[in-house]
């Protein structure tokens, strides 16, 4: 009892987007829980007051703790709560337990998991299913489980640390690279978290992985390659050259197989023509290798989320050369060696911005120019203009790409990668209007 109110043994630890989603869902379920957050935002506090939830205490016993992905799984408070008998789960496990009849496709990977998630949902909708995406991508999964016939869930390594017993009929691993070593400690621990996506799968389930990746699993393994946009039996769906701009063939190949596996799981027909039509009309996810402006033959491409080595490498390989590559933000220790190789012969100049831009540019060993910027918007304005200038110095018939694939995180000058991408988008569009 707290203040005369009977509680249900549930603590939401860590608010923000995920925690608020969990609290709203639990409240709709008639659960009266408690919350804890070291630095709650105003909207967090307003929601807790609206729900009538009290602030929790790690010294009290709880049956279940729903921990936000931003909270390390070995946080001392979570360790203490587990020692006192609580089970620590995340929003995905909560959704699976409360909605066991809802089919879910899980998607993870070092790069491409968000775009693949959105694409799988798009393909399933084209086949007549009310599919909704959520999880690590907006919106939170718990915000869509009651309006979806199928949920397609983007799963980060942080989320996959807290999914005990989660069994997915269909799971996708887009790739495995290096990321979040600051959080997981080692590459092995990071990969182990990712592989939790298949830990509880059984023989009747499907795991979709790249052809060059071997994963221990009890599920049926189906492999994909970017060159083969086809069903599992080899039936062609679409030629990769026909994909819309911004849709990566690897993501499309994985999405086709995931959609097919889910349809077969539900006993529904698989229509290759419907899948092909949906692929031909697919749109890239905002902020993921998206063309946001053009000045003559120069394209401005926003890939603000590209801070992982694999994602940046893919962006460099896809961008039409010559490339003015915008690099900066806060260095998170990305492996730069593959990026030097990807940039060779393609990047005309690196435009360095933000806190660690010059350091990153120097380590890349490419020609670079540093732009000023007391604020994020000022940095993006200078960087976009410098990128255009780097490609137009040879004359009016300039072509190529001004690419924001920053390597560094956004937290030096922006709230998140979305805010940084929006700032670049505004700067690029202003240049296009100026040069029109």
CSV table of C-alpha atoms in Angstrom, one decimal, residues 6-302:
chain,number,residue,atom,x,y,z
A,6,UNK,CA,-3.2,-0.9,-3.5
A,7,UNK,CA,-0.3,-1.4,-6.0
A,8,UNK,CA,0.2,-4.3,-8.3
A,9,UNK,CA,3.9,-5.1,-7.8
A,10,UNK,CA,5.0,-3.4,-11.0
A,11,UNK,CA,7.7,-0.8,-11.3
A,12,UNK,CA,8.5,1.1,-14.5
A,13,UNK,CA,12.2,2.0,-14.2
A,14,UNK,CA,13.3,4.7,-16.6
A,15,UNK,CA,10.7,6.8,-18.3
A,16,UNK,CA,11.2,8.6,-21.6
A,17,UNK,CA,9.6,7.3,-24.8
A,18,UNK,CA,9.7,3.6,-23.8
A,19,UNK,CA,8.8,4.0,-20.2
A,20,UNK,CA,5.9,6.3,-20.9
A,21,UNK,CA,4.6,3.7,-23.4
A,22,UNK,CA,4.8,1.0,-20.8
A,23,UNK,CA,3.1,3.1,-18.2
A,24,UNK,CA,0.2,4.0,-20.5
A,25,UNK,CA,-0.2,0.4,-21.6
A,26,UNK,CA,-0.3,-0.9,-18.0
A,27,UNK,CA,-2.7,1.8,-17.0
A,28,UNK,CA,-5.1,0.7,-19.8
A,29,UNK,CA,-4.7,-2.8,-18.5
A,30,UNK,CA,-5.9,-1.6,-15.1
A,31,UNK,CA,-2.5,-2.0,-13.4
A,32,UNK,CA,-1.5,0.6,-10.8
A,33,UNK,CA,2.3,0.7,-10.7
A,34,UNK,CA,5.1,2.9,-9.6
A,35,UNK,CA,7.9,4.6,-11.4
A,36,UNK,CA,11.5,5.6,-11.0
A,37,UNK,CA,13.7,7.9,-13.1
A,38,UNK,CA,16.8,9.7,-12.1
A,39,UNK,CA,16.1,12.7,-14.4
A,40,UNK,CA,12.4,12.7,-15.3
A,41,UNK,CA,11.3,15.2,-18.0
A,42,UNK,CA,8.4,17.4,-17.5
A,43,UNK,CA,6.2,15.3,-19.8
A,44,UNK,CA,7.2,12.2,-17.7
A,45,UNK,CA,6.1,13.8,-14.5
A,46,UNK,CA,2.9,15.0,-16.1
A,47,UNK,CA,2.0,11.5,-17.3
A,48,UNK,CA,2.7,9.9,-13.9
A,49,UNK,CA,0.5,12.5,-12.2
A,50,UNK,CA,-2.2,11.9,-14.7
A,51,UNK,CA,-2.1,8.1,-14.1
A,52,UNK,CA,-1.9,8.5,-10.4
A,53,UNK,CA,1.3,6.5,-10.1
A,54,UNK,CA,3.6,7.1,-7.1
A,55,UNK,CA,7.3,7.3,-7.2
A,56,UNK,CA,8.9,4.0,-6.4
A,57,UNK,CA,11.8,3.0,-4.1
A,58,UNK,CA,14.4,0.3,-4.9
A,59,UNK,CA,14.2,-0.9,-1.3
A,60,UNK,CA,10.6,-2.0,-1.7
A,61,UNK,CA,9.9,-5.5,-3.2
A,62,UNK,CA,8.4,-5.7,-6.7
A,63,UNK,CA,7.1,-8.7,-8.7
A,64,UNK,CA,8.0,-7.1,-12.1
A,65,UNK,CA,10.3,-4.3,-13.2
A,66,UNK,CA,9.8,-3.0,-16.7
A,67,UNK,CA,13.2,-1.4,-17.4
A,68,UNK,CA,13.7,1.2,-20.3
A,69,UNK,CA,16.4,0.2,-22.8
A,70,UNK,CA,18.4,3.3,-21.9
A,71,UNK,CA,19.1,1.8,-18.4
A,72,UNK,CA,22.1,-0.6,-18.4
A,73,UNK,CA,20.9,-4.1,-17.5
A,74,UNK,CA,23.7,-4.3,-14.8
A,75,UNK,CA,22.7,-0.9,-13.3
A,76,UNK,CA,23.0,-1.2,-9.5
A,77,UNK,CA,19.3,-0.5,-8.9
A,78,UNK,CA,18.3,-3.2,-11.3
A,79,UNK,CA,20.8,-5.6,-9.7
A,80,UNK,CA,19.3,-4.8,-6.3
A,81,UNK,CA,15.7,-5.2,-7.5
A,82,UNK,CA,16.5,-8.6,-9.0
A,83,UNK,CA,18.2,-9.7,-5.8
A,84,UNK,CA,15.0,-8.8,-3.9
A,85,UNK,CA,13.0,-11.1,-6.2
A,86,UNK,CA,11.9,-8.9,-9.1
A,87,UNK,CA,12.0,-10.1,-12.7
A,88,UNK,CA,13.4,-7.4,-15.0
A,89,UNK,CA,11.9,-7.3,-18.4
A,90,UNK,CA,11.4,-4.6,-21.2
A,91,UNK,CA,8.5,-3.4,-23.2
A,92,UNK,CA,8.8,-6.1,-25.8
A,93,UNK,CA,8.5,-8.9,-23.3
A,94,UNK,CA,5.6,-7.1,-21.6
A,95,UNK,CA,3.8,-6.8,-25.0
A,96,UNK,CA,4.4,-10.5,-25.8
A,97,UNK,CA,3.1,-11.7,-22.4
A,98,UNK,CA,0.1,-9.5,-22.4
A,99,UNK,CA,-0.8,-10.1,-26.0
A,100,UNK,CA,0.4,-13.7,-26.7
A,101,UNK,CA,-1.9,-14.0,-29.7
A,102,UNK,CA,-0.3,-11.1,-31.5
A,103,UNK,CA,2.1,-12.4,-34.2
A,104,UNK,CA,5.4,-10.5,-34.1
A,105,UNK,CA,8.3,-10.2,-36.5
A,106,UNK,CA,11.5,-9.1,-34.7
A,107,UNK,CA,14.3,-7.3,-36.6
A,108,UNK,CA,17.8,-6.5,-35.3
A,109,UNK,CA,21.2,-5.9,-36.6
A,110,UNK,CA,24.1,-3.4,-36.4
A,111,UNK,CA,22.8,-1.4,-39.5
A,112,UNK,CA,19.6,-1.4,-41.5
A,113,UNK,CA,17.3,-2.8,-38.8
A,114,UNK,CA,15.0,0.3,-38.8
A,115,UNK,CA,14.6,0.5,-42.5
A,116,UNK,CA,14.0,-3.3,-42.7
A,117,UNK,CA,11.4,-3.1,-40.0
A,118,UNK,CA,9.5,-0.4,-41.8
A,119,UNK,CA,9.8,-2.3,-45.1
A,120,UNK,CA,8.5,-5.6,-43.6
A,121,UNK,CA,5.4,-3.8,-42.3
A,122,UNK,CA,4.9,-2.1,-45.6
A,123,UNK,CA,5.0,-5.4,-47.5
A,124,UNK,CA,2.6,-7.1,-45.0
A,125,UNK,CA,0.1,-4.3,-45.4
A,126,UNK,CA,0.3,-4.7,-49.2
A,127,UNK,CA,-0.7,-8.4,-48.6
A,128,UNK,CA,-3.8,-7.4,-46.7
A,129,UNK,CA,-2.6,-7.5,-43.1
A,130,UNK,CA,-3.0,-4.6,-40.6
A,131,UNK,CA,0.8,-4.5,-39.8
A,132,UNK,CA,2.2,-1.9,-37.5
A,133,UNK,CA,5.9,-1.2,-36.8
A,134,UNK,CA,7.2,-0.1,-33.4
A,135,UNK,CA,9.8,-0.8,-30.7
A,136,UNK,CA,13.2,0.9,-31.1
A,137,UNK,CA,11.7,2.8,-34.0
A,138,UNK,CA,8.8,5.2,-33.2
A,139,UNK,CA,6.2,4.5,-31.9
A,140,UNK,CA,6.8,2.4,-28.8
A,141,UNK,CA,5.6,-1.2,-29.4
A,142,UNK,CA,3.1,-0.9,-26.5
A,143,UNK,CA,1.4,2.0,-28.3
A,144,UNK,CA,0.5,-0.2,-31.3
A,145,UNK,CA,-0.3,-3.7,-29.9
A,146,UNK,CA,-4.0,-3.0,-29.6
A,147,UNK,CA,-4.4,-1.6,-33.1
A,148,UNK,CA,-2.3,-4.1,-35.0
A,149,UNK,CA,-3.0,-7.5,-36.6
A,150,UNK,CA,0.7,-8.1,-36.8
A,151,UNK,CA,3.5,-6.2,-35.1
A,152,UNK,CA,6.9,-5.7,-36.7
A,153,UNK,CA,9.4,-4.8,-34.0
A,154,UNK,CA,12.8,-3.1,-34.3
A,155,UNK,CA,15.0,-4.5,-31.6
A,156,UNK,CA,18.1,-2.8,-30.3
A,157,UNK,CA,20.8,-4.7,-28.4
A,158,UNK,CA,19.7,-2.8,-25.3
A,159,UNK,CA,16.1,-4.1,-25.7
A,160,UNK,CA,17.4,-7.6,-26.4
A,161,UNK,CA,19.1,-7.6,-23.0
A,162,UNK,CA,15.6,-7.7,-21.4
A,163,UNK,CA,13.5,-10.3,-23.3
A,164,UNK,CA,13.6,-13.5,-21.2
A,165,UNK,CA,11.8,-16.2,-23.0
A,166,UNK,CA,10.7,-14.1,-25.9
A,167,UNK,CA,9.7,-16.5,-28.8
A,168,UNK,CA,9.3,-14.9,-32.2
A,169,UNK,CA,7.8,-16.9,-35.1
A,170,UNK,CA,9.9,-14.8,-37.5
A,171,UNK,CA,13.2,-13.0,-36.6
A,172,UNK,CA,15.7,-11.1,-38.8
A,173,UNK,CA,19.3,-10.3,-38.2
A,174,UNK,CA,20.4,-7.8,-40.9
A,175,UNK,CA,24.1,-8.0,-40.1
A,176,UNK,CA,26.5,-8.1,-37.1
A,177,UNK,CA,29.2,-5.5,-36.8
A,178,UNK,CA,30.7,-3.4,-34.0
A,179,UNK,CA,28.7,-1.0,-31.9
A,180,UNK,CA,27.9,0.1,-28.4
A,181,UNK,CA,31.1,-1.2,-26.9
A,182,UNK,CA,30.9,1.7,-24.4
A,183,UNK,CA,27.7,0.0,-23.1
A,184,UNK,CA,28.4,-3.8,-23.6
A,185,UNK,CA,32.1,-3.8,-22.9
A,186,UNK,CA,33.1,-6.2,-25.7
A,187,UNK,CA,32.1,-7.1,-29.2
A,188,UNK,CA,31.2,-10.6,-27.9
A,189,UNK,CA,28.8,-9.2,-25.3
A,190,UNK,CA,27.2,-7.0,-27.9
A,191,UNK,CA,26.7,-9.9,-30.3
A,192,UNK,CA,25.4,-12.1,-27.5
A,193,UNK,CA,22.7,-9.4,-26.8
A,194,UNK,CA,21.8,-9.3,-30.5
A,195,UNK,CA,21.5,-13.1,-30.6
A,196,UNK,CA,18.9,-13.1,-27.9
A,197,UNK,CA,16.5,-12.5,-30.7
A,198,UNK,CA,16.6,-16.2,-31.6
A,199,UNK,CA,17.4,-17.6,-28.1
A,200,UNK,CA,13.9,-18.9,-27.5
A,201,UNK,CA,13.0,-19.8,-31.1
A,202,UNK,CA,12.1,-23.4,-31.8
A,203,UNK,CA,12.1,-25.7,-34.9
A,204,UNK,CA,8.9,-24.3,-36.2
A,205,UNK,CA,10.1,-20.7,-36.2
A,206,UNK,CA,12.2,-18.9,-38.9
A,207,UNK,CA,15.4,-16.9,-38.6
A,208,UNK,CA,16.5,-14.8,-41.5
A,209,UNK,CA,20.2,-13.9,-41.7
A,210,UNK,CA,22.7,-12.8,-44.4
A,211,UNK,CA,24.2,-15.7,-46.3
A,212,UNK,CA,27.7,-15.0,-44.8
A,213,UNK,CA,26.5,-15.1,-41.2
A,214,UNK,CA,26.3,-18.3,-39.1
A,215,UNK,CA,24.1,-18.1,-36.0
A,216,UNK,CA,23.5,-20.8,-33.4
A,217,UNK,CA,19.7,-21.4,-33.3
A,218,UNK,CA,17.0,-24.0,-33.2
A,219,UNK,CA,14.9,-22.2,-35.8
A,220,UNK,CA,14.8,-22.8,-39.5
A,221,UNK,CA,17.5,-20.6,-41.1
A,222,UNK,CA,16.7,-18.7,-44.3
A,223,UNK,CA,19.5,-16.6,-45.9
A,224,UNK,CA,19.5,-13.6,-48.1
A,225,UNK,CA,21.9,-11.6,-50.3
A,226,UNK,CA,21.4,-8.1,-51.7
A,227,UNK,CA,21.6,-9.5,-55.3
A,228,UNK,CA,18.6,-11.8,-54.9
A,229,UNK,CA,15.2,-10.2,-54.2
A,230,UNK,CA,13.3,-13.5,-54.2
A,231,UNK,CA,11.1,-15.8,-52.1
A,232,UNK,CA,12.7,-18.6,-50.1
A,233,UNK,CA,12.2,-21.1,-53.0
A,234,UNK,CA,14.0,-18.7,-55.5
A,235,UNK,CA,10.8,-17.3,-57.1
A,236,UNK,CA,12.0,-13.8,-58.2
A,237,UNK,CA,10.1,-10.8,-56.8
A,238,UNK,CA,11.8,-7.7,-58.2
A,239,UNK,CA,15.1,-6.7,-59.9
A,240,UNK,CA,17.3,-4.8,-57.5
A,241,UNK,CA,17.7,-2.1,-60.1
A,242,UNK,CA,13.9,-1.4,-59.9
A,243,UNK,CA,14.0,-0.5,-56.2
A,244,UNK,CA,13.1,3.2,-55.4
A,245,UNK,CA,15.9,5.5,-54.4
A,246,UNK,CA,16.9,5.1,-50.8
A,247,UNK,CA,15.8,1.4,-50.5
A,248,UNK,CA,18.9,-0.8,-49.9
A,249,UNK,CA,18.8,-4.1,-51.7
A,250,UNK,CA,19.9,-6.0,-48.6
A,251,UNK,CA,17.0,-4.6,-46.6
A,252,UNK,CA,14.6,-5.4,-49.4
A,253,UNK,CA,15.9,-9.0,-49.7
A,254,UNK,CA,15.5,-9.6,-45.9
A,255,UNK,CA,12.1,-7.9,-45.8
A,256,UNK,CA,10.7,-10.1,-48.6
A,257,UNK,CA,11.7,-13.3,-46.8
A,258,UNK,CA,10.4,-12.0,-43.4
A,259,UNK,CA,7.0,-11.1,-45.0
A,260,UNK,CA,6.8,-14.5,-46.7
A,261,UNK,CA,7.7,-16.3,-43.5
A,262,UNK,CA,5.0,-14.5,-41.5
A,263,UNK,CA,2.4,-15.0,-44.1
A,264,UNK,CA,3.1,-18.7,-44.2
A,265,UNK,CA,3.1,-18.8,-40.4
A,266,UNK,CA,-0.5,-17.4,-40.5
A,267,UNK,CA,-1.5,-19.8,-43.3
A,268,UNK,CA,-2.0,-16.9,-45.8
A,269,UNK,CA,-1.1,-17.0,-49.5
A,270,UNK,CA,2.1,-15.5,-50.6
A,271,UNK,CA,1.6,-13.2,-53.6
A,272,UNK,CA,5.0,-12.4,-55.3
A,273,UNK,CA,3.3,-9.8,-57.5
A,274,UNK,CA,1.8,-8.0,-54.5
A,275,UNK,CA,5.2,-7.9,-52.8
A,276,UNK,CA,6.8,-6.6,-56.0
A,277,UNK,CA,4.3,-3.8,-56.3
A,278,UNK,CA,4.8,-2.9,-52.7
A,279,UNK,CA,8.6,-2.8,-53.1
A,280,UNK,CA,8.2,-0.5,-56.2
A,281,UNK,CA,6.3,2.0,-54.1
A,282,UNK,CA,8.3,1.8,-50.9
A,283,UNK,CA,9.7,5.0,-49.4
A,284,UNK,CA,12.9,5.2,-47.4
A,285,UNK,CA,12.6,6.0,-43.7
A,286,UNK,CA,13.1,9.6,-43.0
A,287,UNK,CA,16.7,10.3,-42.0
A,288,UNK,CA,18.1,7.1,-43.5
A,289,UNK,CA,19.9,7.9,-46.8
A,290,UNK,CA,17.2,10.3,-48.0
A,291,UNK,CA,17.7,12.8,-50.7
A,292,UNK,CA,16.5,16.1,-49.1
A,293,UNK,CA,17.5,18.7,-51.8
A,294,UNK,CA,19.2,19.1,-55.2
A,295,UNK,CA,21.3,21.9,-56.6
A,296,UNK,CA,21.9,21.2,-60.2
A,297,UNK,CA,23.5,17.8,-60.4
A,298,UNK,CA,24.4,17.8,-56.7
A,299,UNK,CA,22.2,15.7,-54.4
A,300,UNK,CA,22.1,16.4,-50.6
A,301,UNK,CA,21.6,13.1,-48.8
A,302,UNK,CA,20.7,12.9,-45.1
